[in-house]
PDB file of C-alpha atoms in Angstrom:
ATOM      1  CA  UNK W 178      24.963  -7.921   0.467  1.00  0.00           C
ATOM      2  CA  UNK W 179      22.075  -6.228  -0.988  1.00  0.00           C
ATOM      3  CA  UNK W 180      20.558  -3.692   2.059  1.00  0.00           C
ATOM      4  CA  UNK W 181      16.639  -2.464   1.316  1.00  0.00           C
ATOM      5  CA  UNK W 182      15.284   0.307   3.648  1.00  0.00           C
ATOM      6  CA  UNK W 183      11.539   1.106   3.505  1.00  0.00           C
ATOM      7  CA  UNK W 184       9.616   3.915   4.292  1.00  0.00           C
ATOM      8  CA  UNK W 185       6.813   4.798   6.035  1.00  0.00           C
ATOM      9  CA  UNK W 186       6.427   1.689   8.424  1.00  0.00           C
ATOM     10  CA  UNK W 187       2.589   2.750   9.362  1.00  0.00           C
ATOM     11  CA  UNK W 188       0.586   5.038   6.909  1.00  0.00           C
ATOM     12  CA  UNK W 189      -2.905   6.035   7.308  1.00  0.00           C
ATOM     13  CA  UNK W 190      -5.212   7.412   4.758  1.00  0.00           C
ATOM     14  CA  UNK W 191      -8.776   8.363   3.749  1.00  0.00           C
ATOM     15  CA  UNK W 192     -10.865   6.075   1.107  1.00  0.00           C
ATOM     16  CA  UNK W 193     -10.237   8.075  -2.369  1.00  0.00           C
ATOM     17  CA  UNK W 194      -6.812   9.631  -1.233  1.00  0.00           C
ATOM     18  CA  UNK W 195      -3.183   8.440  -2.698  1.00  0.00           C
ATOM     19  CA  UNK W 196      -0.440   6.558  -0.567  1.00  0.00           C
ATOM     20  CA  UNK W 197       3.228   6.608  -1.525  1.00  0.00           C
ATOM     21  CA  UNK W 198       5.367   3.921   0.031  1.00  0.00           C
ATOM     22  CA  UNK W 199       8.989   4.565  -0.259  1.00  0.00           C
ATOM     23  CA  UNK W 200      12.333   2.194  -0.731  1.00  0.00           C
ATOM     24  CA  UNK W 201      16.203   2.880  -0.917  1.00  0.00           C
ATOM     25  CA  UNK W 202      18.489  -0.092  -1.600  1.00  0.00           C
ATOM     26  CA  UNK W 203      22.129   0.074  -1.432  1.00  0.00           C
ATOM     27  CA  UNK W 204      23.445  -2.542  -4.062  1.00  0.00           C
ATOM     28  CA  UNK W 205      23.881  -0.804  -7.336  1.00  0.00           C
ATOM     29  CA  UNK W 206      24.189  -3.908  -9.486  1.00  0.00           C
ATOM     30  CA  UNK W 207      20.357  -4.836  -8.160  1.00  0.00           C
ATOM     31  CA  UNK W 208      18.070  -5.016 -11.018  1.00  0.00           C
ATOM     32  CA  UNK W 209      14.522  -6.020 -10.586  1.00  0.00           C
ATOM     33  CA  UNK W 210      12.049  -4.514  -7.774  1.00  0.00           C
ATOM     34  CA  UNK W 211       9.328  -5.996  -6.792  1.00  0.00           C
ATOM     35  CA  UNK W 212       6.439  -5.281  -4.615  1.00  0.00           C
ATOM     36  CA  UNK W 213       4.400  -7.442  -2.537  1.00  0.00           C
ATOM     37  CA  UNK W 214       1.019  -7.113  -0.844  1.00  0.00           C
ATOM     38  CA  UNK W 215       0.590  -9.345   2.418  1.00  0.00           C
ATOM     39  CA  UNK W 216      -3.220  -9.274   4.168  1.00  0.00           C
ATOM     40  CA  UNK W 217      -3.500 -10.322   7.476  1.00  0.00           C
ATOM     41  CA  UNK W 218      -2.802 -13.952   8.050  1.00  0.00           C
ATOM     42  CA  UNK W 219      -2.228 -14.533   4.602  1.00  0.00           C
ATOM     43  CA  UNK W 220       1.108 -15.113   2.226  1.00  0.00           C
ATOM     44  CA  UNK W 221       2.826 -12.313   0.198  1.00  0.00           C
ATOM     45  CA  UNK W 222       1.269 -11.780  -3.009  1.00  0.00           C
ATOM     46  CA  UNK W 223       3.669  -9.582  -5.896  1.00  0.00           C
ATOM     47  CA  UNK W 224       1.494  -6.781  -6.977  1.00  0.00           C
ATOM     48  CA  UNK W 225       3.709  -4.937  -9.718  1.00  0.00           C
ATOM     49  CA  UNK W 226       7.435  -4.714 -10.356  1.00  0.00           C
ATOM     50  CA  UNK W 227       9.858  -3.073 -12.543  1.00  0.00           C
ATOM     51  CA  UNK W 228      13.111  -3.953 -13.611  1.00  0.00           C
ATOM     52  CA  UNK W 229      16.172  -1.066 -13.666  1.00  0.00           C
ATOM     53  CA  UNK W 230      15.894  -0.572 -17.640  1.00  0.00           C
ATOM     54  CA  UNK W 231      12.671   0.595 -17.005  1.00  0.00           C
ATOM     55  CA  UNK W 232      11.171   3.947 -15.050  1.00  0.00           C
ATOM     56  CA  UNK W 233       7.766   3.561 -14.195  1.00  0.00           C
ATOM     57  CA  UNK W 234       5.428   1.069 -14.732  1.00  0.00           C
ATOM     58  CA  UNK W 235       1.760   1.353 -14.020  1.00  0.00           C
ATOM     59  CA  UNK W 236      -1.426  -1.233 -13.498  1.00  0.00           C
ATOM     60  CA  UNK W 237      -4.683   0.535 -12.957  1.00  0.00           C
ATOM     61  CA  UNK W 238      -4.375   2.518  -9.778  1.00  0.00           C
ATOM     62  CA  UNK W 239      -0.790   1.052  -8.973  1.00  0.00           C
ATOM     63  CA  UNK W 240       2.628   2.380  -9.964  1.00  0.00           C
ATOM     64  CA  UNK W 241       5.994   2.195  -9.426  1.00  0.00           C
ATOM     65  CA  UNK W 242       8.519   4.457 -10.255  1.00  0.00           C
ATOM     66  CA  UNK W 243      12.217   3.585 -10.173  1.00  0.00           C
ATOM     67  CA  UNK W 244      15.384   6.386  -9.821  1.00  0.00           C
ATOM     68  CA  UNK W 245      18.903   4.191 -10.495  1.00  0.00           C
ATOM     69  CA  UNK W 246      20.742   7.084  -9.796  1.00  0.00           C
ATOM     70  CA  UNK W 247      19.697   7.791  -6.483  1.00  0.00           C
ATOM     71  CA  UNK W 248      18.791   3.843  -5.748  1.00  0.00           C
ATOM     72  CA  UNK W 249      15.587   4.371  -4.621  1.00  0.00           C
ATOM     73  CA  UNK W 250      11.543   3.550  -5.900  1.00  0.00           C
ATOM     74  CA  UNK W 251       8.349   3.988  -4.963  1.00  0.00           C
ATOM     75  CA  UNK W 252       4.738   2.279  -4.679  1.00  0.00           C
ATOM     76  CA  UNK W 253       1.805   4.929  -5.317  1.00  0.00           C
ATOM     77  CA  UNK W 254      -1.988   3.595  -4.872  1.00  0.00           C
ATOM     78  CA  UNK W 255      -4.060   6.118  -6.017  1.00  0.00           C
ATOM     79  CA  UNK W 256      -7.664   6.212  -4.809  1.00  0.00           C
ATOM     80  CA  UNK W 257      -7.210   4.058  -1.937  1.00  0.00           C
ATOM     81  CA  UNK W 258     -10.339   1.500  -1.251  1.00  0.00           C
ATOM     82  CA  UNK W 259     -10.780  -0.001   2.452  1.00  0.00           C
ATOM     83  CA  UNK W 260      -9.525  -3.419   0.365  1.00  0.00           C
ATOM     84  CA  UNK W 261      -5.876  -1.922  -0.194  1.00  0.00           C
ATOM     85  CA  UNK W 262      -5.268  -1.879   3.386  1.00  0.00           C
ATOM     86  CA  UNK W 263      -2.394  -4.787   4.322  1.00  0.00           C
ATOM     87  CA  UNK W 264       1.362  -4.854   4.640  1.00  0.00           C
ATOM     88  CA  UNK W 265       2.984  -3.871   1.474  1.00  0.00           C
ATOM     89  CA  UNK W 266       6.781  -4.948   1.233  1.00  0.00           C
ATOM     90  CA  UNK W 267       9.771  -3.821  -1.549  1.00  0.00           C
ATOM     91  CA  UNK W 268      12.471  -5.890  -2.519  1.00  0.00           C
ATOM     92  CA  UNK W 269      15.333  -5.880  -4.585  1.00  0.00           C
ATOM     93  CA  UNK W 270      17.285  -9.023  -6.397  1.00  0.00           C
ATOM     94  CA  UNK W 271      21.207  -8.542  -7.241  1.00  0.00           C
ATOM     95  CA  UNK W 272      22.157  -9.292 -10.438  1.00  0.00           C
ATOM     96  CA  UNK W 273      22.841 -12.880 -11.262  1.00  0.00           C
ATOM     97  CA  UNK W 274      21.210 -13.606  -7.403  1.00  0.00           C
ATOM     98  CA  UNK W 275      17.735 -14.677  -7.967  1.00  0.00           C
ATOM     99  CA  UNK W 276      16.617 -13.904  -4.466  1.00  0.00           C
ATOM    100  CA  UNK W 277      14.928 -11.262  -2.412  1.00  0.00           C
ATOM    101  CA  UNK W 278      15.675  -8.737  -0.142  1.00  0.00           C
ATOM    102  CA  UNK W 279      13.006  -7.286   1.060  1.00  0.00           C
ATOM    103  CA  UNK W 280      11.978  -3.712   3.181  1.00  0.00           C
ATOM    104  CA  UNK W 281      10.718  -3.975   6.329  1.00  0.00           C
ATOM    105  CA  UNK W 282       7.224  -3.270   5.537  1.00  0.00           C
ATOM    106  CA  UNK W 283       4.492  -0.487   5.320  1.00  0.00           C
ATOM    107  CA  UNK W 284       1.373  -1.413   7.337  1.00  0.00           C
ATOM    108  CA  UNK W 285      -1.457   0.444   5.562  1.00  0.00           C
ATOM    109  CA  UNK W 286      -4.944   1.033   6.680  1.00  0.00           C
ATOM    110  CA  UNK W 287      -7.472   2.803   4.389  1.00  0.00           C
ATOM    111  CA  UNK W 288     -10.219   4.741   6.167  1.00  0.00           C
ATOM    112  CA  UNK W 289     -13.900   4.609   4.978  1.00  0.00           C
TER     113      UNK W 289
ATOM    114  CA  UNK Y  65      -1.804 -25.988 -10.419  1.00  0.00           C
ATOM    115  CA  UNK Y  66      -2.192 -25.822  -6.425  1.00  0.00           C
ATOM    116  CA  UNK Y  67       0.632 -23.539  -5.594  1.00  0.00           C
ATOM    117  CA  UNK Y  68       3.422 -23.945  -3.404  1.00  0.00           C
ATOM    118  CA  UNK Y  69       2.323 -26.108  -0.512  1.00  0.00           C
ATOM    119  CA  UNK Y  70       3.579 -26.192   2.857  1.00  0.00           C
ATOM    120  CA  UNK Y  71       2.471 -28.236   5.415  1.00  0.00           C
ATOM    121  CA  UNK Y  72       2.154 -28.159   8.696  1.00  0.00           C
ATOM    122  CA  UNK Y  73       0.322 -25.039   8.904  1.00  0.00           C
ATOM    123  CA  UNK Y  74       0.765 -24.463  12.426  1.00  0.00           C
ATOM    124  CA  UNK Y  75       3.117 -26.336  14.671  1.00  0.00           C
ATOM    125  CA  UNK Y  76       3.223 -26.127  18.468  1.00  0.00           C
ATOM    126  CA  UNK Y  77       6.430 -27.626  20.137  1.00  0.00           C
ATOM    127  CA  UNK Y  78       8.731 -27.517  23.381  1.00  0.00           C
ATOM    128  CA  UNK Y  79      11.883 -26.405  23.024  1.00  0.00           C
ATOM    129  CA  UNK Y  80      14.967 -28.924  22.757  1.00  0.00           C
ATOM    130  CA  UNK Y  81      12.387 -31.011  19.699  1.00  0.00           C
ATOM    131  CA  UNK Y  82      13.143 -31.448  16.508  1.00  0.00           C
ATOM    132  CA  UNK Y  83      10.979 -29.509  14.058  1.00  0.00           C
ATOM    133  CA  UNK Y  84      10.797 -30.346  10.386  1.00  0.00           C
ATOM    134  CA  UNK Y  85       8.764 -28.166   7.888  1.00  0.00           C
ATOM    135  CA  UNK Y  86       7.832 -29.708   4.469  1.00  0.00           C
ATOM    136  CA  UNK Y  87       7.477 -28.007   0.898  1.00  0.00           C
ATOM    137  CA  UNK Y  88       6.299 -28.692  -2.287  1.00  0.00           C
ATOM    138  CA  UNK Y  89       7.145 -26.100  -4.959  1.00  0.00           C
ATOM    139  CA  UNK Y  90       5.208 -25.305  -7.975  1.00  0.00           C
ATOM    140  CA  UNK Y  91       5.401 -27.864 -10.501  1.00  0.00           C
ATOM    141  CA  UNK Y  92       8.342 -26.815 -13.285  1.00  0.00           C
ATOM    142  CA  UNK Y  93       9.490 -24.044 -10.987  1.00  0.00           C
ATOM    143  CA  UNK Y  94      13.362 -24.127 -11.286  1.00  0.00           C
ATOM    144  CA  UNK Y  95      14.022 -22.238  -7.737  1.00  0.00           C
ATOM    145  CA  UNK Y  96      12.944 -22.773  -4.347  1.00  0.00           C
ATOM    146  CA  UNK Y  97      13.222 -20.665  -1.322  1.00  0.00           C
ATOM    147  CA  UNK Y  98      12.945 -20.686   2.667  1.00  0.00           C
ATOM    148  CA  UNK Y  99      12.280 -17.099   4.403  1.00  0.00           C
ATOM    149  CA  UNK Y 100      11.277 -16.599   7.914  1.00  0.00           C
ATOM    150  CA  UNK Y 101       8.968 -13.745   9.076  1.00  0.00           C
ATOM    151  CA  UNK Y 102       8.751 -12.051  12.608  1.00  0.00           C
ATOM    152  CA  UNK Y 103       7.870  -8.925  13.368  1.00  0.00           C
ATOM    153  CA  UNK Y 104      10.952  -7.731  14.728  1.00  0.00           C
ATOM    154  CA  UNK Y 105      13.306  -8.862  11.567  1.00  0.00           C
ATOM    155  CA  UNK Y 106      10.842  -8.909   8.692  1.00  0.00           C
ATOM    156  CA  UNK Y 107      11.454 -11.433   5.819  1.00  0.00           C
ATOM    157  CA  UNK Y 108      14.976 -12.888   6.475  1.00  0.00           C
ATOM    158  CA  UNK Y 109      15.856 -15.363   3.350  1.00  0.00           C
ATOM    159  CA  UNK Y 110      17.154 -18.598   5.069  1.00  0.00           C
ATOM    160  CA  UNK Y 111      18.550 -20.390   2.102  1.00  0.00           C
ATOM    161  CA  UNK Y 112      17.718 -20.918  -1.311  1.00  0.00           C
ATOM    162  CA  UNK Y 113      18.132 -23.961  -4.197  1.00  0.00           C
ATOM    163  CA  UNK Y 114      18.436 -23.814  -8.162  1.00  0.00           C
ATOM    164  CA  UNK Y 115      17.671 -27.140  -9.395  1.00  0.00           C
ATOM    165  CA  UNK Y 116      17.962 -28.893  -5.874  1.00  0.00           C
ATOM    166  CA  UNK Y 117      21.130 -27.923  -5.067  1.00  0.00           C
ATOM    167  CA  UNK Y 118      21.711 -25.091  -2.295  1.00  0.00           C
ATOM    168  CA  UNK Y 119      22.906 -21.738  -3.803  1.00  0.00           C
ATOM    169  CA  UNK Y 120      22.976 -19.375  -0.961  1.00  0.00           C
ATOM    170  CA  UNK Y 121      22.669 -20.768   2.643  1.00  0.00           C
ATOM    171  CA  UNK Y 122      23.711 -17.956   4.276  1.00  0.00           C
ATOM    172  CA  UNK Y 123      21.059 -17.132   6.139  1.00  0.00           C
ATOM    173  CA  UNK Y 124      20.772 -19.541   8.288  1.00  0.00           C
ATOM    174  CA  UNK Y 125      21.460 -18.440  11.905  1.00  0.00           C
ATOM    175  CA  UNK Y 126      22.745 -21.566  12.895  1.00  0.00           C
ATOM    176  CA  UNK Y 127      23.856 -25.104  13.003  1.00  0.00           C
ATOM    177  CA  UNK Y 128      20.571 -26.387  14.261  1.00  0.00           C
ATOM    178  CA  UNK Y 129      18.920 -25.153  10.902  1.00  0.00           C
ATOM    179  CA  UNK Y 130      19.370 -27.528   8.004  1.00  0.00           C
ATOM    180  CA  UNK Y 131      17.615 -28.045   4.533  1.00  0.00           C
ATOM    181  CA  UNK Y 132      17.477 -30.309   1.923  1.00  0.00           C
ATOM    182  CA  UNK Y 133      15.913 -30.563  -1.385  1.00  0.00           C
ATOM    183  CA  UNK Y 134      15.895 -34.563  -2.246  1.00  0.00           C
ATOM    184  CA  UNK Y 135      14.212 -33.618  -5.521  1.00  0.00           C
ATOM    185  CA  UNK Y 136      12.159 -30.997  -8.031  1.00  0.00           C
ATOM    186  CA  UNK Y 137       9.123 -31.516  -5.822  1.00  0.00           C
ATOM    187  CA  UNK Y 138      10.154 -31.283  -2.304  1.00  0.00           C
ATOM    188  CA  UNK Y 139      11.940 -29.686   0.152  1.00  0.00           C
ATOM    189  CA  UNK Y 140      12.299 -30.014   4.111  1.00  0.00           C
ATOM    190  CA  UNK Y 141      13.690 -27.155   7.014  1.00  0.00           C
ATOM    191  CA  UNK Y 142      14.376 -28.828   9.984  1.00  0.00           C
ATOM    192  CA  UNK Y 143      15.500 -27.078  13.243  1.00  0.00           C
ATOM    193  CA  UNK Y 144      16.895 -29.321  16.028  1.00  0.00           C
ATOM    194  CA  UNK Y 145      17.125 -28.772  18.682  1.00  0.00           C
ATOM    195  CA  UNK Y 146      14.424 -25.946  18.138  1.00  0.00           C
ATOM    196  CA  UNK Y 147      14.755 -22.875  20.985  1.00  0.00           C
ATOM    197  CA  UNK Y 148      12.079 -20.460  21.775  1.00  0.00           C
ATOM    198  CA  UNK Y 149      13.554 -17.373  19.477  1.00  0.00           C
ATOM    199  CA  UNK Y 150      13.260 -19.800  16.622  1.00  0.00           C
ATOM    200  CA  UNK Y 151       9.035 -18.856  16.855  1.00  0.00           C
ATOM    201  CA  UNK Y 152       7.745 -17.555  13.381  1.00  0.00           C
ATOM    202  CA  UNK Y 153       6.012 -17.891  10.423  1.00  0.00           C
ATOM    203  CA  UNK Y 154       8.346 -19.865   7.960  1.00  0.00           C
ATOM    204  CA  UNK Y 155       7.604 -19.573   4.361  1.00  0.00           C
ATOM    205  CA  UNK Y 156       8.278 -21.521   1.253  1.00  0.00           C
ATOM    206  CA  UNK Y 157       8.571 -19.958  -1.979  1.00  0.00           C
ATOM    207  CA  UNK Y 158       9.190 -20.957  -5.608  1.00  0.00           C
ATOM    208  CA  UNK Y 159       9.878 -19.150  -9.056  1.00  0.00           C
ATOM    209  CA  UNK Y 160      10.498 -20.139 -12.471  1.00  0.00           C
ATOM    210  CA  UNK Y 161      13.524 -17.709 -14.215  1.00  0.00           C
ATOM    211  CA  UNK Y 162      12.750 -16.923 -17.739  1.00  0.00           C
ATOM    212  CA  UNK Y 163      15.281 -16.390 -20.116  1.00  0.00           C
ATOM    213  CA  UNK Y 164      14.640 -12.873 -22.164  1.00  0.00           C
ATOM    214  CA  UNK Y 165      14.927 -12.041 -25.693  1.00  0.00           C
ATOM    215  CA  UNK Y 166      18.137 -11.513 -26.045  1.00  0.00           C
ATOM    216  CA  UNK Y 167      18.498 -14.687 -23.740  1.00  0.00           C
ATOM    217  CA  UNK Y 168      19.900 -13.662 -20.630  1.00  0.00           C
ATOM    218  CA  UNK Y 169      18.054 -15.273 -17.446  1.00  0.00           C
ATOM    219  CA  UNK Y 170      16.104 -12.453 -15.038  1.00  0.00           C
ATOM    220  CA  UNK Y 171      14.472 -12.962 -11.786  1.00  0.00           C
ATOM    221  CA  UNK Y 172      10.808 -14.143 -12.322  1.00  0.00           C
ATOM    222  CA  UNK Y 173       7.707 -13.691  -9.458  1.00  0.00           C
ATOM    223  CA  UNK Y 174       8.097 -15.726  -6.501  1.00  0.00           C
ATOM    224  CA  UNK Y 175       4.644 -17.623  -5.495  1.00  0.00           C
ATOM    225  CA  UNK Y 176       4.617 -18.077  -1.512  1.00  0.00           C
ATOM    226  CA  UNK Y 177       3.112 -20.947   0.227  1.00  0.00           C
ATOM    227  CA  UNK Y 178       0.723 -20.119   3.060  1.00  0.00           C
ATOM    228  CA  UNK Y 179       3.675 -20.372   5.674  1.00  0.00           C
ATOM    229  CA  UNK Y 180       4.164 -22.728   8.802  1.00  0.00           C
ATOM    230  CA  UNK Y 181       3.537 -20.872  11.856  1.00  0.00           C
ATOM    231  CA  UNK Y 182       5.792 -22.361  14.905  1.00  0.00           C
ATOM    232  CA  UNK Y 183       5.531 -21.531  18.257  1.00  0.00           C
ATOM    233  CA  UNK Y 184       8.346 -23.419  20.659  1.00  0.00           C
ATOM    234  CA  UNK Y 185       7.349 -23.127  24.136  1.00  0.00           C
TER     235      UNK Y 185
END
């Protein structure tokens, strides 16, 4: 099955800076990538995603980019706010498999 | 609508009970899903249903796991009897696939319920 490794698990930064959250996944035939913001006590919420016919897709001051060749993508936040700070999980769904594997999880805190 | 419901929120039990967690998926949503959460293993995917019937059930860890989806609207986990490793925050989720232009089905946003946190003493 489908195998999703996420990178940094903790990441710090300053209010204003840019954080870069990192996936690999290990199932070539995967095809859509989401990611998911979870606050503290609270459910996973999808924040962006991309599917693999696509490079880089951007909302406001999130992206993603997406590299089929070397099975990996990435979250950026650019200028960070305190309010970005929660657990941000990838995932990846298999083609013809509707469900998610996810990352382990980045836990990010944005200083003031 | 009122999202994917789950109910109970938090459930406090002994281990060797039966536990049953209840979910109610997003009206017209054609796919329903159990994960678990704990901070050790993350977001496991326990099972999943297209149209009420189970597609994947693979990740269930065990015989004493079960679900069932009776109908569109609802959907049960039970775990008997329930051990204390079984402790996490179980999560309902639901999505609707949408068929693109050229009419092939794709994976569509999955809307979480606010999870069941158990604790089996």
């Amino acid at each position: 099955g489908e195998n999703v490794e996420q990178h940094p698990s903790t990441l710090s930064v300053q209010e204003g800076d840019s954080a870069v959250i990192k996936c690999t996944y290990s199932d070539s035939a995967s095809n859509y990538f989401p990611w998911y913001k979870q606050e503290l006590g609270k459910r996973p919420q999808l924040i962006i995603d991309i599917r693999s016919n696509v490079g880089e897709k951007k909302d406001q001051r999130i992206a993603v980019t997406l590299n089929k060749t070397a099975k990996h993508f990435s979250l950026h936040i650019t200028e960070t706010q305190p309010e970005d700070s929660a657990v941000y999980f990838c995932a990846a769904s298999q083609r013809g498999r509707r469900a998610l594997t996810f990352g382990s999880g980045t836990r990010l805190q944005v200083q003031p | 609508d009122a999202g994917v419901i789950q109910s109970p929120r938090h459930e406090v039990t002994e281990m060797g009970q039966e536990v049953t967690l209840r979910c109610k998926p997003i009206s017209g949503h054609d796919y329903l899903f159990w994960y678990r959460q704990t901070m050790m293993r993350g977001l496991e995917l326990l099972i999943y249903f297209n149209n009420n019937v189970p597609i994947d059930d693979s990740g269930m860890p065990e015989d004493r796991f079960s679900a069932k989806m009776p109908n569109a609207s609802f959907s049960t986990l039970k775990i008997q009897p329930s051990e204390p490793r079984d402790s996490a925050v179980y999560f309902c989720a639901s999505s609707l696939n949408k068929r693109g232009l050229a009419g092939v089905l794709s994976t569509g946003e999955l809307f979480f319920g606010e999870g069941s946190r158990l604790t089996v003493l």
